[in-house]
Coordinates of C-alpha atoms in Angstrom, one line a residue:
X1 CA 31.3 50.6 -19.3
X2 CA 28.3 50.6 -17.0
X3 CA 26.3 47.5 -16.6
X4 CA 23.1 49.2 -17.8
X5 CA 24.9 50.1 -21.1
X6 CA 26.1 46.5 -21.5
X7 CA 22.6 45.2 -20.9
X8 CA 21.1 47.7 -23.5
X9 CA 23.7 46.6 -26.1
X10 CA 22.9 42.9 -25.4
X11 CA 19.1 43.4 -25.8
X12 CA 19.7 45.4 -29.0
X13 CA 22.0 42.7 -30.5
X14 CA 19.5 39.9 -29.7
X15 CA 16.5 41.7 -31.1
X16 CA 18.5 42.6 -34.2
X17 CA 18.9 38.9 -35.1
X18 CA 15.4 37.7 -34.0
X19 CA 15.3 34.4 -36.0
X20 CA 18.7 33.3 -34.8
X21 CA 17.8 34.2 -31.2
X22 CA 14.5 32.4 -31.5
X23 CA 15.9 29.2 -32.9
X24 CA 18.7 29.1 -30.3
X25 CA 16.3 29.7 -27.5
X26 CA 14.0 27.0 -28.9
X27 CA 16.6 24.3 -28.4
X28 CA 16.8 25.4 -24.7
X29 CA 13.0 25.4 -24.4
X30 CA 12.8 21.8 -25.7
X31 CA 15.7 20.6 -23.6
X32 CA 14.5 22.1 -20.3
X33 CA 10.8 21.2 -21.0
X34 CA 11.7 17.6 -21.7
X35 CA 13.8 17.2 -18.5
X36 CA 11.1 18.6 -16.3
X37 CA 8.4 16.4 -18.0
X38 CA 10.7 13.4 -17.6
X39 CA 11.1 14.1 -13.9
X40 CA 7.3 14.7 -13.5
X41 CA 6.5 11.4 -15.3
X42 CA 8.9 9.5 -13.0
X43 CA 7.3 11.1 -9.8
X44 CA 3.8 10.5 -11.2
X45 CA 4.5 6.8 -12.0
X46 CA 5.9 6.3 -8.5
X47 CA 2.9 7.9 -6.9
X48 CA 0.5 6.0 -9.1
X49 CA 2.2 2.7 -8.3
X50 CA 2.0 3.4 -4.6
X51 CA -1.7 4.3 -4.8
X52 CA -2.3 1.0 -6.7
X53 CA -0.4 -1.0 -4.2
X54 CA -2.3 0.7 -1.3
X55 CA -5.5 -0.4 -2.9
X56 CA -4.2 -4.0 -2.7
X57 CA -3.2 -3.8 0.9
X58 CA -1.3 -1.9 3.6
X59 CA 2.2 -1.0 2.5
X60 CA 3.4 -1.2 6.1
X61 CA 2.2 -4.7 6.9
X62 CA 4.3 -7.8 6.6
X63 CA 2.8 -11.3 6.3
X64 CA 4.8 -14.0 8.1
X65 CA 4.3 -17.7 7.4
X66 CA 5.4 -20.8 9.3
X67 CA 6.2 -22.9 6.2
X68 CA 9.8 -23.7 7.2
X69 CA 10.0 -26.7 9.5
X70 CA 13.4 -25.7 10.9
X71 CA 11.9 -22.8 12.9
X72 CA 8.7 -22.4 14.9
X73 CA 6.4 -19.4 14.9
X74 CA 5.3 -19.4 18.5
X75 CA 4.9 -16.9 21.3
X76 CA 8.6 -16.6 21.8
X77 CA 9.2 -15.9 18.1
X78 CA 6.4 -13.3 18.2
X79 CA 8.0 -11.6 21.2
X80 CA 11.3 -11.4 19.2
X81 CA 9.5 -9.9 16.2
X82 CA 7.7 -7.4 18.4
X83 CA 11.0 -6.2 19.9
X84 CA 12.5 -5.4 16.4
X85 CA 13.1 -1.7 15.7
X86 CA 10.4 -0.3 13.5
X87 CA 7.7 -2.7 14.5
X88 CA 4.4 -1.2 15.8
X89 CA 2.5 -4.4 16.4
X90 CA 3.1 -8.1 15.7
X91 CA 0.2 -10.5 16.2
X92 CA -0.5 -14.1 15.3
X93 CA -3.6 -15.0 13.2
X94 CA -4.4 -18.2 15.1
X95 CA -6.7 -20.9 13.9
X96 CA -6.6 -24.4 15.3
X97 CA -7.6 -26.8 12.6
X98 CA -7.7 -29.8 15.0
X99 CA -10.8 -28.4 16.7
X100 CA -13.8 -27.3 14.8
X101 CA -15.2 -23.9 16.0
X102 CA -18.6 -23.0 14.6
X103 CA -21.0 -20.3 15.3
X104 CA -24.8 -20.8 14.9
X105 CA -27.8 -18.6 15.2
X106 CA -31.6 -19.0 15.7
X107 CA -31.5 -22.4 17.4
X108 CA -28.8 -23.8 15.2
X109 CA -30.5 -23.3 11.9
X110 CA -27.9 -20.9 10.5
X111 CA -24.3 -22.0 10.8
X112 CA -20.9 -20.4 10.2
X113 CA -17.8 -22.7 10.3
X114 CA -14.1 -22.3 10.5
X115 CA -14.1 -18.5 10.2
X116 CA -12.6 -17.4 13.6
X117 CA -9.2 -16.0 14.2
X118 CA -7.4 -15.4 17.5
X119 CA -5.5 -12.2 17.7
X120 CA -4.1 -9.8 20.2
X121 CA -7.0 -7.5 21.1
X122 CA -5.0 -4.3 20.4
X123 CA -3.9 -5.5 17.0
X124 CA -7.1 -4.8 15.0
X125 CA -7.0 -1.1 15.5
X126 CA -3.2 -0.8 15.0
X127 CA -3.4 -2.9 11.8
X128 CA -5.7 -0.2 10.4
X129 CA -9.0 -2.1 10.3
X130 CA -11.7 0.5 10.4
X131 CA -14.9 0.1 12.4
X132 CA -18.3 0.3 10.8
X133 CA -20.1 0.1 14.1
X134 CA -19.4 -0.9 17.7
X135 CA -15.9 -1.0 19.2
X136 CA -12.6 -3.0 19.0
X137 CA -11.7 -5.8 21.3
X138 CA -10.5 -4.4 24.7
X139 CA -9.9 -5.3 28.3
X140 CA -13.1 -5.3 30.3
X141 CA -15.2 -6.8 27.5
X142 CA -17.6 -9.6 28.3
X143 CA -16.0 -13.1 28.0
X144 CA -15.8 -14.4 24.4
X145 CA -16.4 -11.0 22.7
X146 CA -16.0 -10.9 19.0
X147 CA -15.3 -8.4 16.3
X148 CA -16.5 -9.5 12.9
X149 CA -16.1 -8.3 9.3
X150 CA -18.8 -6.5 7.5
X151 CA -19.7 -9.5 5.3
X152 CA -19.3 -12.1 8.1
X153 CA -23.1 -12.4 8.5
X154 CA -23.3 -13.4 4.9
X155 CA -21.2 -16.5 5.6
X156 CA -24.0 -18.1 7.5
X157 CA -25.8 -20.8 5.6
X158 CA -29.2 -22.3 6.1
X159 CA -28.9 -25.9 7.4
X160 CA -32.4 -26.7 6.3
X161 CA -31.9 -26.0 2.6
X162 CA -29.9 -27.9 0.1
X163 CA -30.0 -25.3 -2.6
X164 CA -29.9 -21.5 -2.3
X165 CA -28.8 -21.8 1.3
X166 CA -26.7 -18.7 1.3
X167 CA -27.3 -15.0 0.7
X168 CA -24.7 -13.1 -1.3
X169 CA -23.5 -9.6 -0.3
X170 CA -23.7 -8.4 -3.9
X171 CA -26.4 -6.4 -5.6
X172 CA -28.9 -8.1 -7.9
X173 CA -30.0 -6.9 -11.4
X174 CA -32.0 -4.2 -9.7
X175 CA -29.1 -3.0 -7.6
X176 CA -30.5 -4.3 -4.3
X177 CA -28.5 -6.2 -1.7
X178 CA -30.5 -8.8 0.2
X179 CA -30.3 -8.9 4.0
X180 CA -28.3 -11.8 5.5
X181 CA -30.1 -14.6 7.4
X182 CA -28.5 -13.3 10.6
X183 CA -28.5 -9.9 12.3
X184 CA -25.0 -10.2 13.7
X185 CA -25.4 -7.5 16.3
X186 CA -28.9 -8.5 17.6
X187 CA -29.4 -12.2 17.2
X188 CA -28.2 -14.5 19.9
X189 CA -25.2 -16.6 18.8
X190 CA -23.9 -19.9 20.0
X191 CA -20.2 -20.9 19.6
X192 CA -19.9 -24.7 19.5
X193 CA -16.8 -26.9 19.6
X194 CA -18.3 -30.3 18.7
X195 CA -16.3 -33.3 19.9
X196 CA -14.9 -35.7 17.3
X197 CA -14.5 -38.6 19.8
X198 CA -16.7 -41.6 19.0
X199 CA -16.8 -45.2 20.1
X200 CA -16.8 -48.3 17.9
X201 CA -20.6 -48.0 17.3
X202 CA -20.4 -44.5 16.1
X203 CA -21.8 -43.0 19.4
X204 CA -20.2 -39.7 20.5
X205 CA -18.3 -40.2 23.7
X206 CA -16.6 -36.8 23.9
X207 CA -18.0 -33.6 25.3
X208 CA -19.0 -30.6 23.2
X209 CA -18.3 -27.1 24.4
X210 CA -21.0 -24.5 24.0
X211 CA -20.9 -20.8 25.0
X212 CA -22.6 -17.6 24.1
X213 CA -20.3 -15.0 22.4
X214 CA -21.0 -11.3 22.1
X215 CA -20.3 -9.3 19.0
X216 CA -19.0 -5.9 20.1
X217 CA -18.0 -4.5 16.7
X218 CA -18.2 -4.8 13.0
X219 CA -15.3 -3.9 10.8
X220 CA -15.7 -1.9 7.6
X221 CA -15.4 -3.9 4.5
X222 CA -11.9 -3.7 3.0
X223 CA -11.2 -5.5 -0.3
X224 CA -7.5 -5.3 0.4
X225 CA -7.9 -7.3 3.7
X226 CA -10.2 -10.3 3.0
X227 CA -10.0 -11.5 6.6
X228 CA -11.2 -8.1 7.9
X229 CA -14.2 -8.5 5.6
X230 CA -15.3 -12.1 6.0
X231 CA -13.9 -13.4 9.3
X232 CA -14.4 -13.0 13.0
X233 CA -11.8 -12.2 15.7
X234 CA -11.5 -13.0 19.4
X235 CA -8.9 -12.6 22.0
X236 CA -6.2 -15.1 21.3
X237 CA -5.8 -16.0 25.0
X238 CA -9.5 -16.8 25.3
X239 CA -9.2 -19.0 22.2
X240 CA -6.2 -20.8 23.6
X241 CA -8.1 -21.4 26.9
X242 CA -11.1 -22.7 25.0
X243 CA -9.0 -25.2 23.1
X244 CA -7.2 -26.3 26.3
X245 CA -10.6 -26.9 28.0
X246 CA -11.8 -28.8 24.9
X247 CA -8.7 -31.0 24.9
X248 CA -8.9 -31.6 28.7
X249 CA -12.6 -32.7 28.5
X250 CA -12.0 -35.0 25.6
X251 CA -8.9 -36.6 26.9
X252 CA -6.5 -35.1 24.3
X253 CA -3.0 -35.0 25.7
X254 CA -1.1 -31.8 24.9
X255 CA 1.6 -31.9 27.6
X256 CA 4.9 -30.4 26.4
X257 CA 3.3 -29.5 23.0
X258 CA 3.8 -25.8 22.1
X259 CA 1.1 -23.8 20.4
X260 CA 2.4 -22.7 17.0
X261 CA 0.9 -20.4 14.5
X262 CA 0.6 -20.8 10.7
X263 CA 0.7 -17.1 10.0
X264 CA 1.1 -13.7 11.6
X265 CA 1.0 -10.0 10.6
X266 CA 3.5 -7.4 11.5
X267 CA 2.7 -3.7 11.3
X268 CA 5.6 -1.3 10.8
X269 CA 5.8 2.3 12.0
X270 CA 6.1 3.5 8.4
X271 CA 6.9 2.3 4.8
X272 CA 10.6 3.1 5.1
X273 CA 11.0 0.6 8.0
X274 CA 9.4 -2.3 6.1
X275 CA 12.5 -3.5 4.2
X276 CA 14.7 -3.6 7.3
X277 CA 12.1 -5.4 9.4
X278 CA 11.4 -7.9 6.6
X279 CA 15.1 -8.7 6.3
X280 CA 15.3 -9.3 10.1
X281 CA 12.3 -11.7 10.0
X282 CA 13.8 -13.6 7.1
X283 CA 17.0 -13.8 9.0
X284 CA 15.1 -15.6 11.8
X285 CA 14.3 -18.3 9.2
X286 CA 10.7 -17.4 8.5
X287 CA 9.0 -16.9 5.1
X288 CA 7.4 -13.5 4.8
X289 CA 6.1 -11.1 2.2
X290 CA 4.9 -7.6 1.9
X291 CA 3.7 -5.0 -0.6
X292 CA 7.2 -3.5 -0.3
X293 CA 8.5 -6.2 -2.6
X294 CA 6.2 -5.0 -5.4
X295 CA 6.8 -1.4 -4.4
X296 CA 10.6 -1.7 -4.9
X297 CA 10.1 -3.4 -8.2
X298 CA 7.7 -0.7 -9.4
X299 CA 10.0 2.0 -8.2
X300 CA 12.9 0.5 -10.1
X301 CA 10.7 0.5 -13.2
X302 CA 9.7 4.1 -12.7
X303 CA 13.3 5.1 -12.1
X304 CA 14.4 3.3 -15.3
X305 CA 11.7 5.1 -17.3
X306 CA 12.8 8.4 -15.7
X307 CA 16.4 7.8 -16.5
X308 CA 15.8 6.9 -20.1
X309 CA 13.5 10.0 -20.6
X310 CA 15.9 12.2 -18.6
X311 CA 18.9 10.9 -20.7
X312 CA 17.1 11.8 -23.9
X313 CA 16.2 15.2 -22.5
X314 CA 19.7 15.8 -21.3
X315 CA 21.1 15.1 -24.8
X316 CA 18.6 17.6 -26.2
X317 CA 19.7 20.2 -23.6
X318 CA 23.4 19.5 -24.4
X319 CA 22.7 20.1 -28.1
X320 CA 20.9 23.3 -27.1
X321 CA 24.0 24.4 -25.2
X322 CA 26.1 23.7 -28.2
X323 CA 23.7 25.8 -30.3
X324 CA 24.1 28.7 -27.9
X325 CA 27.9 28.4 -28.1
X326 CA 27.7 28.2 -31.9
X327 CA 25.5 31.3 -32.0
X328 CA 28.0 33.3 -29.8
X329 CA 31.0 32.2 -31.9
X330 CA 29.2 33.3 -35.1
X331 CA 28.2 36.5 -33.5
X332 CA 31.9 37.2 -32.5
X333 CA 33.1 36.6 -36.1
X334 CA 30.3 38.8 -37.6
X335 CA 31.0 41.7 -35.1
X336 CA 34.7 42.0 -35.2
X337 CA 34.4 45.6 -36.6
X338 CA 32.0 46.5 -33.7
X339 CA 34.3 44.9 -31.2
X340 CA 37.2 47.0 -32.6
X341 CA 35.2 50.2 -32.4
X342 CA 34.3 49.5 -28.8
X343 CA 37.9 49.0 -27.9
X344 CA 38.8 52.2 -29.6
X345 CA 36.3 54.3 -27.7
X346 CA 37.6 52.8 -24.4
X347 CA 35.8 49.5 -23.7
X348 CA 37.9 47.0 -21.9
X349 CA 38.2 43.3 -22.9
X350 CA 36.5 42.4 -19.7
X351 CA 33.4 44.5 -20.7
X352 CA 33.3 42.9 -24.1
X353 CA 33.5 39.4 -22.6
X354 CA 30.7 40.2 -20.1
X355 CA 28.6 41.4 -23.0
X356 CA 28.8 38.2 -24.9
X357 CA 28.3 36.1 -21.8
X358 CA 25.2 38.1 -20.9
X359 CA 23.8 37.5 -24.4
X360 CA 24.3 33.8 -24.0
X361 CA 22.8 34.0 -20.5
X362 CA 19.8 35.9 -21.8
X363 CA 19.1 33.2 -24.4
X364 CA 19.5 30.5 -21.8
X365 CA 17.2 32.4 -19.3
X366 CA 14.6 33.0 -21.9
X367 CA 14.6 29.4 -23.1
X368 CA 14.6 28.1 -19.5
X369 CA 11.5 30.2 -18.6
X370 CA 9.6 29.2 -21.7
X371 CA 10.8 25.6 -21.1
X372 CA 9.4 25.6 -17.6
X373 CA 6.1 27.0 -18.9
X374 CA 6.0 24.4 -21.6
X375 CA 6.7 21.6 -19.1
X376 CA 3.8 22.7 -16.9
X377 CA 1.5 22.8 -19.8
X378 CA 2.6 19.4 -21.0
X379 CA 2.3 17.9 -17.5
X380 CA -1.2 19.3 -17.2
X381 CA -2.2 17.9 -20.6
X382 CA -0.7 14.5 -19.7
X383 CA -2.5 14.4 -16.4
X384 CA -5.8 15.3 -18.0
X385 CA -5.3 12.6 -20.7
X386 CA -4.3 10.0 -18.1
X387 CA -7.2 10.9 -15.8
X388 CA -9.6 10.6 -18.8
X389 CA -8.1 7.3 -19.8

């Protein structure tokens, strides 16, 4: 028999029993549609989780802490971390709590204390901190150049007021945001390191350090990176030199004492490198954390949901396959006379077998096409509902 004749007979037989064909194909439609929708839900959940995590912080950044007394987070440790495969930049976030560093403006009336970090100059750009105006720290800047967060100016307080001595960077009931006391890019600033050395009568005997910093850039506010919003940054080598000068002028002995850091940030080349780099840093003995911990947990949850839904859909599709087989067996029993006539007129067993297989395949193909269309419609409806919620 020619293939065209076999196809014509298959179509005629399926259309002759429309209800049976429809019900059998409906099982395939439901099974295929549910499987695709389950996969779509799993992919959508994973993407939604990653977008949520990205709003909390950079997925490629690892926070390193010096909480373990058995290891030291110093320049040597930072060099080892920087040399790890998959690390783009590793920088300390250095604050020396033994020396107060405060910035004042307008003859000392407005003051900002303990809000200065020392970092590697190239780190700010590589960490993904965006500029609102100005430039990043770079070689060739004036001495003691600063890059500050967008809300840094709002951290100045008025030393002549006891109450209402700060301006908040939030809109009032009319939606207006007040200007800060200090214009951070135009006002002349003074960085002061006041001595804490006094004699028995309470008279200061140490020497203060005063210098004039220059703000070269303002970082765009980022709710996921609080330090890039509220703090100021300077070259870590300049900060170390200032602290060394302060200690020398005030007779503070630091010989043989290494500078250690309480925290550092490590930027990886991509998300896939984070887990391996984090494991290496933990192997060095440091405590560290990243959004990758939450990301892996959320991915496991999404995978679990996807497996449960996919398992239920798979059962449905398996039942649909049994339905197709049952329909074919019933068709064979009902058409024994037709099969006999076909054999008498010269049809081979192979042709008859192909005919029934093609009928089953047509039911599966029709159900698969309708199931894909149903899954697209269901996915669009789900996305519309989720977006509206």
